[in-house]
PDB file of C-alpha atoms in Angstrom:
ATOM      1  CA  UNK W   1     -11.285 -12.947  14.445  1.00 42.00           C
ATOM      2  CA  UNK W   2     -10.774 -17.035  14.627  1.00 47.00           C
ATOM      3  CA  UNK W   3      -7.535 -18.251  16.655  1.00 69.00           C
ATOM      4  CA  UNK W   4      -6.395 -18.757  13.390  1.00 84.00           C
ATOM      5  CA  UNK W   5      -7.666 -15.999  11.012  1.00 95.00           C
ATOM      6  CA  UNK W   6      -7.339 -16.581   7.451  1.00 97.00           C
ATOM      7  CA  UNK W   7      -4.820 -13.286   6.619  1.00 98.00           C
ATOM      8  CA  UNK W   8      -1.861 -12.216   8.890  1.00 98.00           C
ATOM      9  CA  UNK W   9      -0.168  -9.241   8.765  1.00 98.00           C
ATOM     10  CA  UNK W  10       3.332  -7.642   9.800  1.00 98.00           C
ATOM     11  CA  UNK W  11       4.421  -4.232   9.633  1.00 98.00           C
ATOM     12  CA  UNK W  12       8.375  -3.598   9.020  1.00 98.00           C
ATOM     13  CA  UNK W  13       8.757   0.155   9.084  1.00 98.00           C
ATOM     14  CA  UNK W  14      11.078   1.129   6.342  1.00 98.00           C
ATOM     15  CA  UNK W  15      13.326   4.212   5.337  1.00 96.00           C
ATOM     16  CA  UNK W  16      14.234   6.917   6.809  1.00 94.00           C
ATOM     17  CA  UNK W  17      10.190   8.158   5.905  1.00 95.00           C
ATOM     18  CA  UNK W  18       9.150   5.059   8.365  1.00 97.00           C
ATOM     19  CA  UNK W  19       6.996   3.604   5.819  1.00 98.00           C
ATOM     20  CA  UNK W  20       5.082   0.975   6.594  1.00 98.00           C
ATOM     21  CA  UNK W  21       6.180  -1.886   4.527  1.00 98.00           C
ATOM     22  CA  UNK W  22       3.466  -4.776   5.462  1.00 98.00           C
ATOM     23  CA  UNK W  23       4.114  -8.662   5.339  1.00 98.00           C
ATOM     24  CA  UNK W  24       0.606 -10.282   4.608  1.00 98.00           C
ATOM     25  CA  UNK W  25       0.206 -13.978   4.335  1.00 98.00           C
ATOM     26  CA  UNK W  26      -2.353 -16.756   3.854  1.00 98.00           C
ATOM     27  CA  UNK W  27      -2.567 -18.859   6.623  1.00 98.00           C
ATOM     28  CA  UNK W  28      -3.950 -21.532   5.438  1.00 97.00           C
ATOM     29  CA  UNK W  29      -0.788 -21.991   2.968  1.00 98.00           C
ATOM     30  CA  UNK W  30       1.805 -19.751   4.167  1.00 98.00           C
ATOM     31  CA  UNK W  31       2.168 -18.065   0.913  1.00 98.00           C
ATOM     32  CA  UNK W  32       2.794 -14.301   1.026  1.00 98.00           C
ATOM     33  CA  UNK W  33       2.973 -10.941   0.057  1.00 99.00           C
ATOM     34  CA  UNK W  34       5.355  -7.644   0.374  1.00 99.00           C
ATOM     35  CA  UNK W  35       3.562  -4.739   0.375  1.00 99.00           C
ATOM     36  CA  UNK W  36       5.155  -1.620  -0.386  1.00 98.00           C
ATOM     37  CA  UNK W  37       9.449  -2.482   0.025  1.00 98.00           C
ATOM     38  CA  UNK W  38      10.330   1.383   0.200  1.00 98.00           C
ATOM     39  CA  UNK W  39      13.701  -0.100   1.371  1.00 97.00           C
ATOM     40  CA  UNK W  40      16.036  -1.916   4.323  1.00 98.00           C
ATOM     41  CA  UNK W  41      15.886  -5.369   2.555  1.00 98.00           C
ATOM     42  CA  UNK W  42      17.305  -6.664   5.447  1.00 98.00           C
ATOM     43  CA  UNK W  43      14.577  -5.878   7.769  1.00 98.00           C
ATOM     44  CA  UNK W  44      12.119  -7.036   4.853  1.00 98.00           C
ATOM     45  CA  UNK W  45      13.898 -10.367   5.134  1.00 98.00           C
ATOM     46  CA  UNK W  46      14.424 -10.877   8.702  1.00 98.00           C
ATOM     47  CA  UNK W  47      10.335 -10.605   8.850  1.00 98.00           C
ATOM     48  CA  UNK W  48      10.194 -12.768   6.090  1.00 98.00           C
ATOM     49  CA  UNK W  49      12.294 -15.423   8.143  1.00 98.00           C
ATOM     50  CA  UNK W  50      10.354 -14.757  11.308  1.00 98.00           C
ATOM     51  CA  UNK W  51       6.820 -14.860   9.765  1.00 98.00           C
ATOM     52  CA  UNK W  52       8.255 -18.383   8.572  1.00 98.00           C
ATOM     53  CA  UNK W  53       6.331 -17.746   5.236  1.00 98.00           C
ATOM     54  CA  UNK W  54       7.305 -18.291   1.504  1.00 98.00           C
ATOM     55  CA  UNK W  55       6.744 -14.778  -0.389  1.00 98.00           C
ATOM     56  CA  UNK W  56       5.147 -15.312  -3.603  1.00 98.00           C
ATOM     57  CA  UNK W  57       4.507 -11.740  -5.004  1.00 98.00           C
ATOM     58  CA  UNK W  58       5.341  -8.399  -3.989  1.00 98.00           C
ATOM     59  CA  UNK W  59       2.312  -5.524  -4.187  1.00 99.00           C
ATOM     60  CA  UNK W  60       2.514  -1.932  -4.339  1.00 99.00           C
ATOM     61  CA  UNK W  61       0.280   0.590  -3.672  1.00 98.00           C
ATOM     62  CA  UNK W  62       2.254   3.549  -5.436  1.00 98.00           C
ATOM     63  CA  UNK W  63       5.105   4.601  -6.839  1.00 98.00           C
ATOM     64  CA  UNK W  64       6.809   7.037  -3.921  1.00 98.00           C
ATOM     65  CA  UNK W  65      10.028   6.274  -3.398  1.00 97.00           C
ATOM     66  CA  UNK W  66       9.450   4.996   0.396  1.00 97.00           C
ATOM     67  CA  UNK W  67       6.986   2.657  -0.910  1.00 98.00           C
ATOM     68  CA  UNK W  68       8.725   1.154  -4.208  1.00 98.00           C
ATOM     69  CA  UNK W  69      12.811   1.943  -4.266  1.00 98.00           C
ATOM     70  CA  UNK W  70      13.786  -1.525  -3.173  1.00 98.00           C
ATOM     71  CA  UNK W  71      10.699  -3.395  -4.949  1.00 98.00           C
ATOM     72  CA  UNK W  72      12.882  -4.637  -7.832  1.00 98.00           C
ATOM     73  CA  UNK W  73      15.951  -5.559  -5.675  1.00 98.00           C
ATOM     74  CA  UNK W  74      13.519  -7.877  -3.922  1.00 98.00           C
ATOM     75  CA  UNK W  75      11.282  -9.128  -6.369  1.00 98.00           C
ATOM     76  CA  UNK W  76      15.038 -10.401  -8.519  1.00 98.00           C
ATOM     77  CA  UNK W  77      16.182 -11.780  -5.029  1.00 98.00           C
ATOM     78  CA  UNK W  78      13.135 -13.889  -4.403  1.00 98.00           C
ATOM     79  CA  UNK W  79      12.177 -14.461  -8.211  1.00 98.00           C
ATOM     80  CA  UNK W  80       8.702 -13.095  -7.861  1.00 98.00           C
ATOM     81  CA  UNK W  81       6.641 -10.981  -9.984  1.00 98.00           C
ATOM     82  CA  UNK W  82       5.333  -7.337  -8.858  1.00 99.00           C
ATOM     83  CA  UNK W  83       2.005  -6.314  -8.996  1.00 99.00           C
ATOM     84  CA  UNK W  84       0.879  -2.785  -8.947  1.00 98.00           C
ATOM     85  CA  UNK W  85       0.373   0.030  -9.146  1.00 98.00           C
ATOM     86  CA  UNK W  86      -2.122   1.798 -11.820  1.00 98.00           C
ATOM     87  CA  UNK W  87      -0.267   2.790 -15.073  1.00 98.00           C
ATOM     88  CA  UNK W  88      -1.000   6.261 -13.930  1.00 98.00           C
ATOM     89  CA  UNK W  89       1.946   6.076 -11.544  1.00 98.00           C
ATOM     90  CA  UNK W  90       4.613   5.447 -14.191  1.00 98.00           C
ATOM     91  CA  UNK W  91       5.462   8.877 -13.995  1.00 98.00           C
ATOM     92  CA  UNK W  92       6.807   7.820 -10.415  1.00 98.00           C
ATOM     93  CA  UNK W  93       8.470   4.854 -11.144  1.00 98.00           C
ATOM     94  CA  UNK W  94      11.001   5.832 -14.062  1.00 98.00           C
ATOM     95  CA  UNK W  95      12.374   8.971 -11.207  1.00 98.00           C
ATOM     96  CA  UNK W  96      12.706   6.220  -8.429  1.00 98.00           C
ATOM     97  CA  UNK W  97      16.462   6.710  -9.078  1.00 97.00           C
ATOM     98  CA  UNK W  98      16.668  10.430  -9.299  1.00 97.00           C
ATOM     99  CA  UNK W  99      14.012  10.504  -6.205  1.00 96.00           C
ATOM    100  CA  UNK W 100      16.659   7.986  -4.467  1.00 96.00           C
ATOM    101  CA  UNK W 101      19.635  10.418  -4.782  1.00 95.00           C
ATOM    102  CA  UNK W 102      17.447  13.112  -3.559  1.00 94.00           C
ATOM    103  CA  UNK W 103      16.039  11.486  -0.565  1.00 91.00           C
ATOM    104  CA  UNK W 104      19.197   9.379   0.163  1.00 91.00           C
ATOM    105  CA  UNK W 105      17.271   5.862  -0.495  1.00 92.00           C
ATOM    106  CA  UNK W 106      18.190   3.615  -2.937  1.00 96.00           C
ATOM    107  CA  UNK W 107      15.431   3.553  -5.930  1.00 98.00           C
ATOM    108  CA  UNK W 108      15.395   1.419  -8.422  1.00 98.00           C
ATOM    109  CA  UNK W 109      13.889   1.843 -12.050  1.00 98.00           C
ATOM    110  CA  UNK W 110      11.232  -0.968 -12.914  1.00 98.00           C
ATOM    111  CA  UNK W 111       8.317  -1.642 -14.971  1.00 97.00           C
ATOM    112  CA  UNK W 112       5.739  -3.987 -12.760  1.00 98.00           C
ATOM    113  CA  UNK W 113       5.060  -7.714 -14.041  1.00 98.00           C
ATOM    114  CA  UNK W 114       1.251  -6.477 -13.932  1.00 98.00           C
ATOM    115  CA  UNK W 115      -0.384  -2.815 -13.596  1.00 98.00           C
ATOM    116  CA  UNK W 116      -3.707  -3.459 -11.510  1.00 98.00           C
ATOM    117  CA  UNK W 117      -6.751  -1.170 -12.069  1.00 98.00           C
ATOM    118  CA  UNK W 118      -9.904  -0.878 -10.263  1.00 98.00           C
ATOM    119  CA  UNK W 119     -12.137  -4.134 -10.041  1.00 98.00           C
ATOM    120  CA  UNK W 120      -9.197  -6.127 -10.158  1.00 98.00           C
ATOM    121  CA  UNK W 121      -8.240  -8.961  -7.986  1.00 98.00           C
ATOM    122  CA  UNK W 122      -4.707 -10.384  -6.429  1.00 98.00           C
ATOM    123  CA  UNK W 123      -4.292 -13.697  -4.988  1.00 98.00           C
ATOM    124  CA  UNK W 124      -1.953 -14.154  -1.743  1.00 98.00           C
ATOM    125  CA  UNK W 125      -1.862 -18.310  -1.179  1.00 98.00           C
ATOM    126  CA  UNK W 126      -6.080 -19.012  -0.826  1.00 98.00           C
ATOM    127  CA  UNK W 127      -6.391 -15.348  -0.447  1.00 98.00           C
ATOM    128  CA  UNK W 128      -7.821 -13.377  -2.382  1.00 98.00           C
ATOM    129  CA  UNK W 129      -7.985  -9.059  -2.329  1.00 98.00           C
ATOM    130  CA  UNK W 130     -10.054  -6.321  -3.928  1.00 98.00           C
ATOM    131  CA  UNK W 131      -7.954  -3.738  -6.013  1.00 98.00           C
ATOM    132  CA  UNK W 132      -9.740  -0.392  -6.062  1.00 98.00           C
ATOM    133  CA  UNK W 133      -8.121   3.033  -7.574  1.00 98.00           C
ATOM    134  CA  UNK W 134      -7.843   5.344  -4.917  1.00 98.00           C
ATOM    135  CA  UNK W 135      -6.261   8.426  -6.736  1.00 98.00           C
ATOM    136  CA  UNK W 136      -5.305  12.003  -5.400  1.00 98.00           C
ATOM    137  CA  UNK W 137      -1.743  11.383  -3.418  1.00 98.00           C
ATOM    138  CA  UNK W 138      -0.435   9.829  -7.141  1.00 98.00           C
ATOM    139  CA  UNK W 139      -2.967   9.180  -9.656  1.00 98.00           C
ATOM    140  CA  UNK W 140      -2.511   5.303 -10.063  1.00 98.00           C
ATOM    141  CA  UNK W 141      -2.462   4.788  -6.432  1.00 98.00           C
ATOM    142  CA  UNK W 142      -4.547   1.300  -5.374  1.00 98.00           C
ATOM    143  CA  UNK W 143      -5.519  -0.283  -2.322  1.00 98.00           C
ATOM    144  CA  UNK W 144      -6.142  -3.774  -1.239  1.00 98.00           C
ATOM    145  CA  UNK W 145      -9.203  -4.726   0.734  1.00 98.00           C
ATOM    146  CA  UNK W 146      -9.497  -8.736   2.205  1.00 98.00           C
ATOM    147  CA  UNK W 147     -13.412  -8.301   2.817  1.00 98.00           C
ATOM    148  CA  UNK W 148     -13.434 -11.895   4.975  1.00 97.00           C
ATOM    149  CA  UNK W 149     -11.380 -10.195   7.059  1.00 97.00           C
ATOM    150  CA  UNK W 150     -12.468  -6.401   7.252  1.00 97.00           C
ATOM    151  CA  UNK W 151      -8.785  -5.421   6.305  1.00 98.00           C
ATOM    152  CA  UNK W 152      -7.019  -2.973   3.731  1.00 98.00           C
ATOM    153  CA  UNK W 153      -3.796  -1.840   3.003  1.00 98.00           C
ATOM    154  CA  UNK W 154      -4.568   1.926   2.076  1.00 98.00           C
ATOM    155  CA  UNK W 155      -1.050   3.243   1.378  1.00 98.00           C
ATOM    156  CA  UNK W 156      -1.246   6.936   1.609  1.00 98.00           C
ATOM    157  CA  UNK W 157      -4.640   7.217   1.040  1.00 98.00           C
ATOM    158  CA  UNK W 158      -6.074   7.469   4.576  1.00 98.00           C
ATOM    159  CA  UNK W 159      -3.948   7.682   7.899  1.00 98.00           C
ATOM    160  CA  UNK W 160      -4.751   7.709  11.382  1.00 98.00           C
ATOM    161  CA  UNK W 161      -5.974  11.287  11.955  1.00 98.00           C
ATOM    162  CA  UNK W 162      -4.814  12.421   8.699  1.00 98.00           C
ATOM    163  CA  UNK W 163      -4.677  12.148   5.053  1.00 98.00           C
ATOM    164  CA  UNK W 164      -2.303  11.826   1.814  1.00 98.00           C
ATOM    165  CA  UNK W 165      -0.155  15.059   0.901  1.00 97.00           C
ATOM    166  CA  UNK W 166      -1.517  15.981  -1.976  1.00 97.00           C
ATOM    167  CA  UNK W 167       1.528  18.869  -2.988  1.00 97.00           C
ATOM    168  CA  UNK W 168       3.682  16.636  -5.013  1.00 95.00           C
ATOM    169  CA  UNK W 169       3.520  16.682  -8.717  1.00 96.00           C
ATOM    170  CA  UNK W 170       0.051  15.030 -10.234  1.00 97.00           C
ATOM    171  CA  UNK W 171      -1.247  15.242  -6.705  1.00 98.00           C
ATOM    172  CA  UNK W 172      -5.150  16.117  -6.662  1.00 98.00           C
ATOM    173  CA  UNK W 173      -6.559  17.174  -3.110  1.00 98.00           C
ATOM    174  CA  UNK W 174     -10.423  16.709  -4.086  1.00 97.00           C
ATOM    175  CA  UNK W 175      -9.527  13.555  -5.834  1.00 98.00           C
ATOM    176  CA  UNK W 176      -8.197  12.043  -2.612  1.00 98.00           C
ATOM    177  CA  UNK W 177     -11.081  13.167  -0.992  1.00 98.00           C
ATOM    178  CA  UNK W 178     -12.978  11.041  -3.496  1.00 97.00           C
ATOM    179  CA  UNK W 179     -11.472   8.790  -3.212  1.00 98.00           C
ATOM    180  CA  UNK W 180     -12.003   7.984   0.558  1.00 98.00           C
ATOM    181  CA  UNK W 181     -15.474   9.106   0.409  1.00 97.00           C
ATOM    182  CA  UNK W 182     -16.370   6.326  -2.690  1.00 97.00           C
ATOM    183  CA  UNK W 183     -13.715   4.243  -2.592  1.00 98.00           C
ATOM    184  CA  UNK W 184     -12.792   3.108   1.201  1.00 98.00           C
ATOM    185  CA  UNK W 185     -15.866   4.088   3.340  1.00 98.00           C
ATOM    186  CA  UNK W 186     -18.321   2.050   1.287  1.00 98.00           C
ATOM    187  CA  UNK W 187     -16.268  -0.827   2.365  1.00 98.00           C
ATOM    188  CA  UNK W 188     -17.667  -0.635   5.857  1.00 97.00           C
ATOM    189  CA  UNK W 189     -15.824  -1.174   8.980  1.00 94.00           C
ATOM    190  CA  UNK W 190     -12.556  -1.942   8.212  1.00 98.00           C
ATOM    191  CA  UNK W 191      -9.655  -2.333   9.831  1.00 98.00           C
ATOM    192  CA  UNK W 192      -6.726  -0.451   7.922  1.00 98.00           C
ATOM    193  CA  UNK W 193      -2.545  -0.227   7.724  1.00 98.00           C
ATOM    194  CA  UNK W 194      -1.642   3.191   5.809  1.00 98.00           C
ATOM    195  CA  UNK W 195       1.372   4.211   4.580  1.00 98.00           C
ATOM    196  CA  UNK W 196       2.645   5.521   7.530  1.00 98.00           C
ATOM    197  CA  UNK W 197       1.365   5.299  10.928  1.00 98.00           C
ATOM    198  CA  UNK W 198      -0.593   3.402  13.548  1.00 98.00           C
ATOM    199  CA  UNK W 199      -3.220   1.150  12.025  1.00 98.00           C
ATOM    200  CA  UNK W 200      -6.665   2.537  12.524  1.00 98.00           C
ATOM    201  CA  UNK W 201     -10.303   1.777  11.485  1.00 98.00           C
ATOM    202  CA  UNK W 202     -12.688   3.265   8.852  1.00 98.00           C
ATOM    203  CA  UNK W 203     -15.258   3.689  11.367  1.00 98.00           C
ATOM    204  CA  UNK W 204     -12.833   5.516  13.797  1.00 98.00           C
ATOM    205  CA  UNK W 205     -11.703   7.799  10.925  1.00 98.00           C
ATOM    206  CA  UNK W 206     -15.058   8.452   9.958  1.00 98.00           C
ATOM    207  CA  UNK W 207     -16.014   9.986  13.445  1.00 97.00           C
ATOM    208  CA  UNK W 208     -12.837  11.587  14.449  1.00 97.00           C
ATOM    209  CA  UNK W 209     -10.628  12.687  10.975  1.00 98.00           C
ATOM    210  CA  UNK W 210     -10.512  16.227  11.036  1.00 97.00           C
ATOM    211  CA  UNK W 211     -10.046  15.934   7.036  1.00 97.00           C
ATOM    212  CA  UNK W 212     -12.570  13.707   5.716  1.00 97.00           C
ATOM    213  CA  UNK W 213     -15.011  12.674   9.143  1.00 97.00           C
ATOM    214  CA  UNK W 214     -18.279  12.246   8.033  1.00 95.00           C
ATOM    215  CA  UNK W 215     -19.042  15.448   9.608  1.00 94.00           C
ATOM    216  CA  UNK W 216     -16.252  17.163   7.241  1.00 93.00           C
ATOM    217  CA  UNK W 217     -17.403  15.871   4.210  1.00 87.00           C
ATOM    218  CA  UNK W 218     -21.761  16.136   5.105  1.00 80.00           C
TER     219      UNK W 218
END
């Protein structure tokens, strides 16, 4: 990358899960994005101040509760709107509350300013990312791929080494498997943040992911 690539990114682990909630900002215009506020608003916002960035939207990949309890909270406190995820995951976001009491988060009940679907686009300042439908850990889960910079936010999709449980309710294991096989490796070499996690590359996972390695899935 330039000195000054054109996306930056922070991870702010969140929750007691240790989600990785993900600042990402244009830095051309220093307009960003929250992906994924599971929770910890304070955290959120201290990386907000540090990052020295205005936050104009606030993405989701799914509707967990460590990715989306705190995403209305945050989107009223800043006055943004929320994008994502798929329709599909509605099911997820009207039990954020019940999930909340369960898991000992606070969850919030919310309907997003915009559902994204696959083929769709989202703006961050001059920025703009591919939304593709990655089902299989929730059916309306999406990522978000910045192909000038061979980066995506995968939410629990992919992980380093490892995959998206597929044993909650709606869960689909061979639709996850789909999904990274047509969905994410076509994308080439890319660099990724999942859900939870280090950050790791497609091409890494491809050689060495005991679940879905090329040599796995031949």
């Amino acid at each position: 990358m330039s000195q000054n690539p054109p996306l930056r990114a922070a991870i702010v682990p969140v929750t007691p899960l240790q989600q990785n909630c993900t600042l990402i900002w244009c830095t051309a215009t220093m307009k960003a994005a929250v992906v994924d506020p599971g929770g910890d608003l304070p955290r959120i916002r201290q990386a907000i101040a540090q990052a020295g960035v205005t936050v104009e939207k606030i993405l989701l990949t799914h509707g967990h509760i460590d990715h989306a309890g705190e995403a209305k909270p945050l989107a009223d406190e800043l006055g943004v709107p929320i994008e994502g995820p798929h329709e599909a995951d509605r099911f997820w976001l009207a039990r954020l509350d019940e999930d909340g009491r369960n898991y000992g988060i606070r969850g919030v009940v919310f309907e997003p300013d915009r559902w994204l679907d696959d083929g769709d686009t989202v703006t961050v300042g001059d920025l703009t990312l591919d939304v593709y439908l990655t089902p299989g850990h929730t059916p309306g889960h999406v990522i978000f791929h910045h192909p000038p910079s061979n980066f995506a936010q995968v939410g629990d999709v992919l992980f380093q080494g490892s995959i998206g449980r597929t044993d909650f309710p709606l869960g689909d294991h061979e639709a996850l498997l789909r999904s990274v096989r047509d969905k994410l490796w076509p994308l080439g070499d890319v660099t990724f943040v999942p859900g939870h996690g280090p950050a790791s590359t497609f091409a890494h996972e491809r050689k060495t992911n005991p679940f879905v390695g090329d040599a796995v899935l031949a």
